[in-house]
Structures are given as structure tokens and as C-alpha cells.
XYZ file of C-alpha atoms in Angstrom:
592
model
C 128.028 176.062 140.009
C 124.805 176.252 141.960
C 125.446 173.161 144.081
C 127.619 173.568 147.153
C 128.943 169.996 147.150
C 130.929 167.805 144.787
C 131.555 164.062 144.549
C 135.316 163.456 145.019
C 137.286 160.751 143.238
C 136.342 157.281 144.493
C 139.063 154.740 143.775
C 139.954 153.891 140.188
C 136.477 152.932 139.023
C 133.759 153.913 141.477
C 133.458 157.466 140.126
C 135.071 156.835 136.739
C 131.768 157.375 134.910
C 129.993 159.463 137.558
C 130.050 162.551 135.261
C 128.052 160.644 132.628
C 125.458 159.892 135.305
C 125.113 163.245 137.092
C 126.875 166.102 135.267
C 123.819 166.960 133.134
C 121.941 167.460 136.427
C 124.415 170.158 137.468
C 126.439 168.008 139.901
C 130.241 168.191 139.778
C 132.406 165.121 140.283
C 135.958 163.831 139.931
C 137.137 160.958 137.719
C 140.360 159.001 138.186
C 142.498 158.878 135.038
C 145.172 156.531 136.392
C 144.010 153.352 134.628
C 144.041 153.838 130.845
C 143.134 150.142 130.352
C 139.901 150.651 132.299
C 139.153 153.908 130.466
C 139.639 152.294 127.052
C 137.273 149.432 127.849
C 134.660 151.786 129.257
C 134.987 153.988 126.169
C 134.163 150.974 124.009
C 131.197 150.148 126.246
C 129.747 153.671 126.220
C 130.347 154.450 122.543
C 128.489 151.283 121.581
C 125.711 152.068 124.056
C 125.368 155.649 122.766
C 125.669 154.754 119.079
C 128.967 156.609 118.680
C 131.962 155.553 116.612
C 134.618 153.569 118.465
C 138.158 153.306 117.193
C 140.471 151.298 119.436
C 143.737 152.826 120.627
C 146.332 150.053 120.742
C 149.091 149.848 123.345
C 151.455 149.634 120.384
C 150.680 153.234 119.404
C 153.143 155.896 120.468
C 151.669 157.908 123.350
C 148.745 155.467 123.628
C 148.196 156.210 127.336
C 147.540 159.927 126.937
C 145.540 159.310 123.739
C 143.260 156.837 125.540
C 142.665 159.289 128.375
C 141.907 162.130 125.948
C 139.519 159.924 123.972
C 137.667 158.820 127.112
C 137.311 162.368 128.443
C 136.141 163.642 125.054
C 133.583 160.861 124.894
C 132.198 161.801 128.321
C 132.153 165.456 127.278
C 130.145 164.551 124.173
C 127.640 162.351 126.029
C 127.114 164.991 128.729
C 126.618 167.614 126.005
C 123.966 165.447 124.376
C 122.175 164.882 127.688
C 122.269 168.589 128.511
C 120.844 169.576 125.115
C 118.131 166.932 125.486
C 117.305 168.256 128.960
C 116.949 171.806 127.605
C 114.388 170.644 125.058
C 112.081 169.437 127.809
C 109.302 171.463 129.364
C 109.342 172.066 133.087
C 105.820 170.667 133.056
C 107.092 167.251 131.924
C 108.614 166.384 135.305
C 111.727 165.091 133.524
C 115.446 165.781 133.914
C 115.000 169.555 133.533
C 112.651 169.542 136.521
C 115.060 167.239 138.387
C 117.895 169.663 137.686
C 116.111 172.452 139.538
C 114.489 170.348 142.244
C 117.928 169.063 143.310
C 119.360 172.558 143.836
C 119.719 173.954 147.364
C 117.238 176.612 148.450
C 120.146 179.064 148.796
C 120.795 178.938 145.031
C 119.770 181.984 142.984
C 118.674 179.603 140.242
C 116.425 177.794 142.720
C 114.833 181.152 143.566
C 114.100 181.700 139.870
C 112.637 178.206 139.626
C 110.442 178.867 142.672
C 109.186 182.051 140.990
C 108.350 180.022 137.884
C 106.373 177.384 139.797
C 104.315 180.103 141.490
C 103.457 182.018 138.311
C 100.217 181.695 136.335
C 100.433 180.498 132.727
C 101.287 183.192 130.223
C 104.076 184.942 128.314
C 106.045 185.955 131.421
C 106.083 182.359 132.639
C 107.209 181.122 129.216
C 110.062 183.637 129.146
C 111.211 182.573 132.607
C 111.096 178.909 131.574
C 113.339 179.702 128.604
C 115.760 181.535 130.885
C 115.865 178.532 133.192
C 116.622 176.272 130.227
C 119.439 178.546 129.079
C 120.974 178.654 132.533
C 120.975 174.880 133.084
C 124.684 174.114 132.714
C 126.338 170.762 133.462
C 128.433 170.104 136.551
C 132.205 170.112 136.281
C 133.975 167.006 134.983
C 137.202 167.182 136.975
C 139.973 164.581 136.863
C 142.295 163.252 139.554
C 145.981 162.464 139.208
C 147.692 160.875 142.191
C 151.150 162.417 141.996
C 152.890 159.406 143.556
C 151.610 157.036 140.855
C 154.249 158.072 138.352
C 156.026 155.035 136.956
C 158.551 155.835 134.232
C 157.906 154.071 130.917
C 160.487 152.988 128.340
C 160.586 152.167 124.642
C 161.748 148.753 123.389
C 165.195 150.305 122.922
C 165.332 151.366 126.581
C 164.699 155.090 126.087
C 162.403 157.006 128.457
C 158.967 157.534 126.902
C 157.181 159.539 129.575
C 155.820 158.661 132.997
C 152.314 157.603 133.998
C 151.398 160.853 135.777
C 152.780 163.068 132.998
C 150.966 161.070 130.329
C 147.737 161.329 132.342
C 148.166 165.114 132.570
C 148.748 165.319 128.820
C 145.603 163.254 128.273
C 143.561 165.781 130.247
C 145.309 168.827 128.764
C 144.632 167.646 125.212
C 140.933 166.974 125.911
C 137.955 169.204 125.094
C 137.048 169.575 128.768
C 137.051 172.987 130.422
C 137.491 171.829 133.984
C 140.121 171.102 136.637
C 142.827 168.582 137.376
C 142.901 167.571 141.040
C 146.485 166.856 142.073
C 146.730 164.676 145.169
C 149.216 162.731 147.321
C 151.845 165.437 147.691
C 154.092 167.398 145.382
C 155.687 165.893 142.301
C 158.066 168.584 140.882
C 158.374 166.810 137.540
C 154.585 166.679 137.145
C 154.081 170.256 138.373
C 156.725 171.545 135.982
C 155.054 169.728 133.081
C 151.928 171.856 133.630
C 153.896 174.794 132.212
C 153.888 173.259 128.745
C 150.097 173.466 128.267
C 148.617 176.877 127.301
C 145.164 176.087 128.701
C 146.493 176.449 132.262
C 147.311 180.108 131.539
C 144.754 182.937 131.156
C 143.394 183.499 127.645
C 142.684 186.884 126.058
C 139.543 187.183 128.217
C 141.492 186.401 131.432
C 139.813 182.995 131.587
C 141.470 179.709 132.509
C 140.201 176.926 130.239
C 141.775 174.373 132.530
C 142.355 174.844 136.237
C 144.448 173.349 139.021
C 143.014 172.006 142.264
C 145.346 170.833 145.027
C 144.070 168.216 147.448
C 145.864 169.002 150.713
C 145.727 168.089 154.391
C 147.403 171.103 156.016
C 148.058 174.807 155.387
C 151.865 174.677 155.218
C 152.064 172.047 152.465
C 149.293 173.824 150.553
C 151.226 177.105 150.465
C 154.522 175.405 149.525
C 152.883 173.670 146.553
C 150.937 176.760 145.469
C 154.068 178.947 145.568
C 155.985 176.391 143.498
C 153.255 176.645 140.859
C 152.838 180.436 141.125
C 156.548 180.860 140.345
C 155.774 179.162 137.032
C 152.792 181.407 136.335
C 150.292 178.728 137.328
C 147.358 179.596 139.578
C 145.794 177.205 142.080
C 142.046 177.684 141.646
C 141.074 175.621 144.679
C 142.498 174.037 147.796
C 140.527 170.889 148.516
C 141.234 170.158 152.185
C 140.795 166.514 153.135
C 140.893 164.938 156.572
C 144.098 162.960 156.949
C 142.376 159.847 158.322
C 138.596 160.324 158.098
C 138.505 159.766 154.346
C 138.455 156.989 151.768
C 141.347 155.599 149.729
C 144.895 156.335 150.839
C 145.140 158.020 154.237
C 147.748 160.748 154.678
C 147.833 161.249 158.428
C 149.035 164.677 159.474
C 151.358 164.990 162.468
C 148.361 165.290 164.757
C 146.879 168.352 163.052
C 143.088 168.109 163.245
C 140.589 169.308 160.679
C 139.072 172.139 162.729
C 142.345 173.975 163.459
C 143.482 173.412 159.859
C 140.316 175.030 158.508
C 140.666 177.881 160.995
C 144.177 178.573 159.694
C 142.999 178.633 156.086
C 140.147 180.967 157.035
C 142.358 183.415 158.910
C 145.236 183.443 156.424
C 143.273 183.293 153.184
C 143.566 187.002 152.207
C 147.281 187.056 153.072
C 147.881 183.833 151.112
C 146.043 185.086 148.014
C 148.094 188.287 148.089
C 151.419 186.434 148.369
C 150.538 184.000 145.604
C 149.302 186.714 143.266
C 152.511 188.717 143.723
C 154.541 185.709 142.526
C 152.033 184.748 139.839
C 151.606 188.186 138.253
C 155.369 188.737 137.908
C 155.753 185.524 135.923
C 152.728 186.304 133.737
C 154.193 189.727 133.023
C 157.417 188.086 131.831
C 155.295 185.899 129.558
C 153.490 189.044 128.295
C 150.161 187.952 129.778
C 148.110 190.673 131.445
C 146.518 189.932 134.819
C 145.462 192.868 136.992
C 143.754 191.030 139.847
C 143.960 187.566 141.446
C 141.790 184.873 139.868
C 139.305 183.317 142.240
C 140.766 180.873 144.778
C 138.202 178.504 146.290
C 138.567 176.484 149.462
C 136.553 173.333 150.101
C 136.623 170.468 152.602
C 135.931 166.745 152.431
C 136.271 163.702 154.632
C 133.773 162.306 157.120
C 130.944 164.845 156.737
C 127.702 163.043 157.499
C 124.881 165.453 158.298
C 123.341 168.616 156.893
C 124.204 170.415 160.142
C 127.896 169.567 159.782
C 127.787 170.515 156.103
C 126.209 173.914 156.814
C 128.596 174.602 159.708
C 131.654 173.992 157.528
C 130.347 176.269 154.792
C 129.271 179.097 157.068
C 131.733 179.129 159.972
C 134.859 178.512 157.921
C 133.596 180.552 154.943
C 134.135 177.676 152.515
C 133.005 177.482 148.907
C 131.979 173.835 148.880
C 132.095 170.467 150.606
C 132.928 167.030 149.244
C 130.741 163.988 149.889
C 132.520 160.815 148.787
C 131.936 157.456 150.480
C 128.168 157.934 151.098
C 127.682 158.156 147.323
C 128.963 154.575 146.988
C 125.428 153.655 148.105
C 123.858 155.719 145.296
C 123.848 153.616 142.083
C 122.527 156.588 140.106
C 125.829 158.346 140.812
C 128.557 155.715 141.208
C 129.532 152.307 139.818
C 129.548 149.574 142.478
C 128.811 145.947 141.587
C 125.734 144.337 143.170
C 127.562 142.020 145.610
C 129.848 144.758 146.918
C 126.918 147.162 147.213
C 125.044 144.566 149.260
C 128.079 144.043 151.514
C 128.384 147.803 152.106
C 124.755 148.098 153.196
C 125.242 145.368 155.829
C 128.647 146.554 157.042
C 129.490 147.251 160.671
C 131.904 149.894 161.940
C 134.622 147.272 162.457
C 134.531 146.335 158.761
C 136.169 149.640 157.849
C 139.812 149.925 158.874
C 143.130 151.513 157.988
C 145.444 148.863 156.569
C 148.922 148.517 155.100
C 147.474 146.890 151.984
C 148.722 149.483 149.488
C 151.894 148.685 147.535
C 152.682 152.413 147.729
C 153.506 151.984 151.414
C 150.845 154.520 152.398
C 148.092 153.636 154.925
C 145.012 152.546 153.005
C 141.342 152.487 154.016
C 140.161 148.923 153.551
C 136.924 146.925 153.791
C 137.114 143.498 155.451
C 134.195 141.845 153.558
C 135.646 142.844 150.141
C 136.188 139.824 147.909
C 139.759 140.958 147.178
C 140.557 140.678 150.899
C 139.006 137.205 151.038
C 141.038 136.168 147.991
C 144.238 137.491 149.572
C 143.672 135.306 152.658
C 142.767 132.266 150.536
C 146.012 132.589 148.576
C 148.006 132.756 151.810
C 146.213 129.619 153.093
C 147.180 127.825 149.861
C 150.792 128.954 150.306
C 150.487 131.077 147.158
C 150.549 134.643 148.520
C 150.571 137.646 146.223
C 148.879 138.493 142.938
C 149.767 138.189 139.265
C 151.003 141.649 138.228
C 149.367 142.624 134.941
C 148.884 146.401 134.833
C 152.070 147.352 136.708
C 150.881 150.859 137.687
C 152.336 150.515 141.207
C 155.681 148.833 140.491
C 158.450 150.455 142.526
C 160.588 147.848 144.294
C 164.057 146.868 143.003
C 165.187 144.884 146.042
C 165.463 141.634 144.055
C 165.155 142.678 140.421
C 166.683 145.170 138.024
C 163.282 146.295 136.767
C 160.840 147.560 139.435
C 158.185 145.101 140.577
C 155.115 145.519 142.791
C 155.226 144.534 146.469
C 151.760 142.992 146.081
C 152.966 140.699 143.310
C 153.476 136.956 143.767
C 156.995 137.373 142.425
C 158.018 139.892 145.084
C 156.284 138.195 148.000
C 157.779 134.763 147.286
C 161.285 136.277 147.003
C 160.868 138.357 150.153
C 159.466 135.490 152.218
C 162.338 133.238 151.120
C 164.799 135.925 152.247
C 163.061 136.319 155.610
C 163.057 132.567 156.200
C 166.826 132.495 155.688
C 167.529 135.492 157.939
C 164.981 135.367 160.789
C 165.315 132.462 163.248
C 162.669 133.518 165.775
C 159.354 131.885 164.609
C 157.119 134.584 166.108
C 159.175 137.426 164.656
C 159.316 135.653 161.298
C 155.533 135.322 161.169
C 155.101 138.992 162.003
C 157.420 139.988 159.150
C 155.780 137.562 156.697
C 152.320 138.939 157.594
C 153.566 142.448 156.821
C 154.691 141.268 153.378
C 151.503 139.392 152.518
C 149.219 142.209 153.691
C 149.917 144.020 150.413
C 147.141 143.503 147.878
C 146.713 144.221 144.172
C 144.872 147.517 143.829
C 145.330 147.947 140.057
C 142.974 145.048 139.328
C 140.849 145.063 142.478
C 139.813 148.719 142.291
C 138.776 148.395 138.614
C 136.889 145.089 138.694
C 133.642 146.536 140.051
C 133.132 148.595 136.890
C 133.719 145.553 134.677
C 131.186 143.524 136.673
C 128.593 146.303 136.753
C 128.724 146.919 133.008
C 129.047 143.250 132.061
C 132.437 143.648 130.389
C 134.571 141.357 132.579
C 136.457 138.932 130.363
C 136.057 135.141 130.952
C 139.426 134.486 132.645
C 139.743 137.803 134.497
C 139.878 138.040 138.273
C 136.453 138.737 139.814
C 137.801 139.859 143.205
C 136.823 143.425 144.117
C 138.812 145.839 146.279
C 137.069 148.917 147.659
C 138.345 151.706 149.896
C 135.495 153.573 151.643
C 136.054 155.915 154.531
C 134.882 154.904 158.031
C 132.009 157.402 157.785
C 130.161 154.960 155.512
C 129.392 152.761 158.535
C 126.528 155.147 159.399
C 124.818 154.792 155.993
C 123.113 151.430 155.872
C 121.028 151.080 152.708
C 120.918 151.976 149.027
C 119.752 155.554 148.401
C 118.391 157.416 145.410
C 120.214 160.485 144.141
C 117.339 162.647 145.385
C 117.555 161.167 148.883
C 121.288 161.772 149.209
C 121.135 165.339 147.875
C 118.170 166.186 150.103
C 120.110 164.777 153.061
C 123.099 167.010 152.267
C 120.875 170.083 152.110
C 118.848 169.254 155.241
C 115.560 168.437 153.532
C 115.686 164.780 154.599
C 117.553 162.923 157.344
C 118.613 159.495 156.097
C 120.552 158.877 159.331
C 117.523 159.234 161.586
C 117.939 157.330 164.899
C 121.483 156.200 164.020
C 123.890 157.098 166.875
C 126.830 159.045 165.445
C 129.428 161.391 166.897
C 130.208 164.758 165.335
C 132.664 164.699 162.414
C 135.318 166.436 164.545
C 135.011 163.805 167.295
C 135.086 160.937 164.808
C 138.299 162.267 163.260
C 139.934 162.843 166.656
C 139.051 159.278 167.680
C 140.727 157.962 164.522
C 143.868 159.972 165.326
C 143.955 158.739 168.929
C 143.712 155.135 167.718
C 146.380 155.795 165.085
C 148.761 157.271 167.679
C 148.095 154.403 170.108
C 149.121 151.832 167.480
C 152.169 153.877 166.566
C 153.235 154.086 170.210
C 152.791 150.318 170.687
C 155.140 149.590 167.774
C 157.603 152.473 168.044
C 158.034 153.551 171.661
C 161.393 151.752 171.913
C 162.669 153.710 168.930
C 164.230 156.783 170.546
C 164.364 158.609 167.209
C 160.600 158.316 166.870
C 159.715 159.328 170.421
C 160.122 163.031 169.591
C 157.794 162.615 166.590
C 155.211 160.831 168.741
C 155.421 163.531 171.416
C 154.916 166.243 168.804
C 151.955 164.268 167.428
C 150.430 164.047 170.920
C 150.995 167.757 171.553
C 149.239 168.670 168.310
C 146.272 166.508 169.290
C 146.119 168.369 172.594
C 146.216 171.699 170.749
C 143.308 170.510 168.624
C 141.366 169.427 171.700
C 141.898 172.859 173.287
C 140.619 174.465 170.068
C 137.472 172.310 170.101
C 136.804 173.141 173.757
C 136.436 176.784 172.740
C 134.617 176.022 169.489
C 131.889 173.637 170.677
C 129.741 176.305 172.411
C 129.709 178.224 169.072
C 128.407 175.317 166.976
C 124.850 176.629 166.911
C 123.810 174.273 164.111
C 123.828 171.501 166.763
C 121.305 171.225 169.593
C 122.396 171.891 173.173
C 122.150 168.142 173.878
C 124.452 167.408 170.921
C 126.970 170.012 172.049
C 126.937 168.540 175.570
C 127.528 165.027 174.177
C 130.311 166.356 171.948
C 132.066 167.950 174.935
C 131.783 164.758 176.993
C 133.302 162.697 174.181
C 136.040 165.296 173.704
C 137.004 165.164 177.394
C 137.139 161.355 177.325
C 139.469 161.448 174.326
C 141.559 164.086 176.088
C 142.046 161.683 178.998
C 143.400 159.109 176.553
C 145.753 161.656 174.985
C 146.992 162.662 178.453
C 147.687 158.989 179.211
C 150.019 158.884 176.186
C 152.139 161.579 177.815
C 152.497 159.392 180.899
C 153.747 156.558 178.658
C 156.432 158.870 177.252
C 157.397 159.897 180.780
C 157.615 156.248 181.809
């Protein structure tokens, strides 16, 4: 692809139809395929809008979940194909989508160079030939899909037999689709899911050594990336990209590393990349040979980064210094209606948000820290229900059921059923009023994400049913605090490529400093709650030591960040030293 950025997955619904909006313009994005109910309703909406045939897939059908996902992805593929063909019929003189396609490209793109030649040529046969070449070379952006490995509820038939799990059915839905793109596997390794990849031929090279479908691993450190990639390589499956995401400076679920910071992680990938490719290919080629598939050289392995990038200077530094293939820009695109699906009220709230409105919570029923937004209507509803002594949510979709503390069948910890049972238990066991309230607050902090993260799409497209919950949950990263209005697609892309600064006059620390600050705050909270736990003290000390290692790395790196002005580098060093003082103070707490 000619663009050097992609739009990562944004919740269940915020990027669910992003490919329909931007793929024909050459921009790659990632769609969540967790919620088949959402996908089915959006398929109905889009097929009617596009004049296509819609045939409902009932939940009574065998394998309905994977069939719904396949049908939705095929529909997007068809719409994008139509838009791309329509774009190619335009003239570059029309100033339409074909012109937009090329105007959006970065100046470093070879296609942009061709386009620049075209615009500078006089009318004539040579110009017409070049225009035709530009039309032929206008290909859509990738339509990748995300599967969160931990969301893998087992499903059963009416007779009690296993009928496949959510993650496996989602993978089958993608594998059976017409897309030639990638599945992004996130949230750690799921051996059952990874092994299931083996059953689909499209993940293996064809006769032309081409992978019709590829695997991308979203990771937060080098060690886990290599472990997962080797597991797959031993099955003859190649990882086409490592998508490195900051553990805390990101949206959605936050997977904090043990103090490993983004800069040192990227440095390790950069230094060990050739060695890693060689090791993986050795494992991979042996398995392919046993399957009688010829592969004489390693397929391409890309490395990209996402999480908290906010300026063109940071973007360019990541690409150049760490020799990356691409960057991911997620949360800022929530303010770009041409690219994402955010309802009007939530969009308005995001534009007026302050830094304190974005926070890491324990709201997720998965038990994983979750980036939350205080003004979200789902958060307001959660508090209102507590005030009415009716905490918890009705559990309809059941994607996140996992708890069997009180029931034989798993239920969700955000459900009204679970929270009422748990609170009753706590009231019987805990006699200290203050301690009881603390434990009850921890229970009622869980919120329904299955409904809340999908509602925005229903509201935006006018397909919310009369009695359905209107409360919206949204999970932007803290970086969004610096973007304070609605932007056009052109404005955001120009900002990424340094042609426009939409953050002009907004005070903001460097992405490395912002992430370090998040980790220092995270460790401080962990120390406050866990310092009496002797078993956890060693973990906290290791965490602190890794932060110090990262700080030492940045001390040496900052003078080499030439994309920043001298004043910016000086400010960055001052902020780094202040954070180092705080990290040093943690060591004194351990000693005390």
C-alpha cells in the first residue's frame, strides 16, 4: 500500500464500517468481527442502502455466527469493489474521488510522484496514457479484521454438545470470505484459535507463493511476539506483521507490560529483526516441506507501531529511526466522521473532553484494565442504576460471560444477576462498612461492553430499535485529549504526513513521555494497593527497574531525535528527569 498508516480496530462498532468509507481511497483499516448481531444489522442497513439483495441469517441456522461474519465481509468487499470501479471511471480533471485518492497520498509515495508528473504535463497522448496508468494502479486499502483471542466463549447445541467457540467461529467467518487481507489477533495467545488456523488453506502459500489471507499479531513486547510467532511457524503459518502497541497509551483494553516502555521495545525489534526472521523461516520452511509446499525464501514480515502517536514528527521518527513499515492512528480518527462511526452526542462530548475525562478503569468484565471515558452515557447510566439500588445490566448478547461463582452456566460480571448475587454475598461476609463499600464498588464498576460499544453505530445509522438501550460506551486512548474538534479526512491525513498541524498551540508532551507518565501513575496506584503483599513486592520492584532502564534509554536517545526542535528536546529531557525522580522515590518506598 502507498499509505504509511492504518486505522486500527476501534471498539466493536467505531471502525466496523470504516472500510466502506475509506478503503476505495487507498486507506487500510481494521474491523472488529466479535459482534455478529451488530454485523447482521449493519448488513441489512447497507444492502438496502446500496440496492443489494439481503437475505437474513437466523440464529437458528447451524453455524449462523460464522455465516453472518462471512456475509458482512463479502458485502463490504462488494461495495468497496463498486466504489473502486466507479473511481477508476472518473477523470483526474473532475476533482472527484480519483483525485482525492492521489491527493491524500504522502509525498514519499512512488504513486504520488507519478501523479505529480501528471499534474505538471501538458495535455496530449502522453498525459492520457499516464492518467490511465494512475487509474489502473488505484487499488483499495486493506480490509483487515480483528479477533480478540480472549473473547472465546464456548457455544453449545440444545442437546448440550459443543458447537464451536466465538473466536473460532469468527475466524471461520473471515477465512470463508472473499477478502484477501489479514486477521489481526490480539489480547495474547489462544492455542485453540491458533491451531484452528491450520485448517484453512488460504493461510498457506498458493502455487504463486502468495498468501491470500495473512496473520498479523498485535503485541506489546518482543518476547511474547516471538513465542506466538514460533508457535504458528511450527504449524507452517507465517506471521506477516507484528503490530506493536503501547501497553497503556492506547484505546480499548490496556495490556500493561512489566514496565517495558515503547522505545526500548521498538529498539529490540529493530536490532533482532533479521535474526528473528531467520529463526522463524527455519521452522516455517520445514513444516511447509512436509506439506509438500515449496518456499525458498521468507515471506515479507512487516513491523508497525500504534498507540499515542500525535504529530507528524513523531510519526516520521518512528518510521525512520526504528525502520518500521507503518504506524497506526486510532483514537484521533474518532473525530473524523468520514472514517469512523460515532453518534452525534458522543462526538460532541469527545470534542469538549478534558484530559481527566480519559482514564484507565476496571470496567471490563474480562478483568483487564480498560480505557474509559467519564462523560460517556453508559458510565452515567451505570451510576444511575447504582443510585437506584439496581446495579448491573441486563445480559443479552453474552459475549463476555465467564463467571461460574454462583451459577452452573457462565454469567457476565457486569450483569445485574451477578452483581446482585455478589453484593449479597459480600454483605453477609464483610462486617467492616468501609471495607464492604470498597468491595461493592469494585463489583459495580463493571459495565456492559457488548451493548454499549455497539450502540453508537445503531444511533448513527438510525437502526436502534424502540426498546433498546441508548447508552453508549466508548474507549478512546488518552491521546485523544489533545484533539479538540471534528476533522475532515483530508485534515487528519495531512496532519499525519506533516502538511498541516491540527494541534497548533496545544501543549503536549512527546509520545514517549506521555507513555512513561501513564506507567508511573499505573505503578503508583499498584504500590498503594499492593505494597503490603510481599509476593507482589518483587513484581513491583522489577516493574520499577524496567522503568528506570527505559528512562536510561531515553536519556541517550533524546539528543538523536532530530525531528524535534532543540527546545522540544530540552523540554523532553526536563520532563524525563522529573519522572525519573518519581521512579526513584518508589525505590525508597520499597526500602521503607
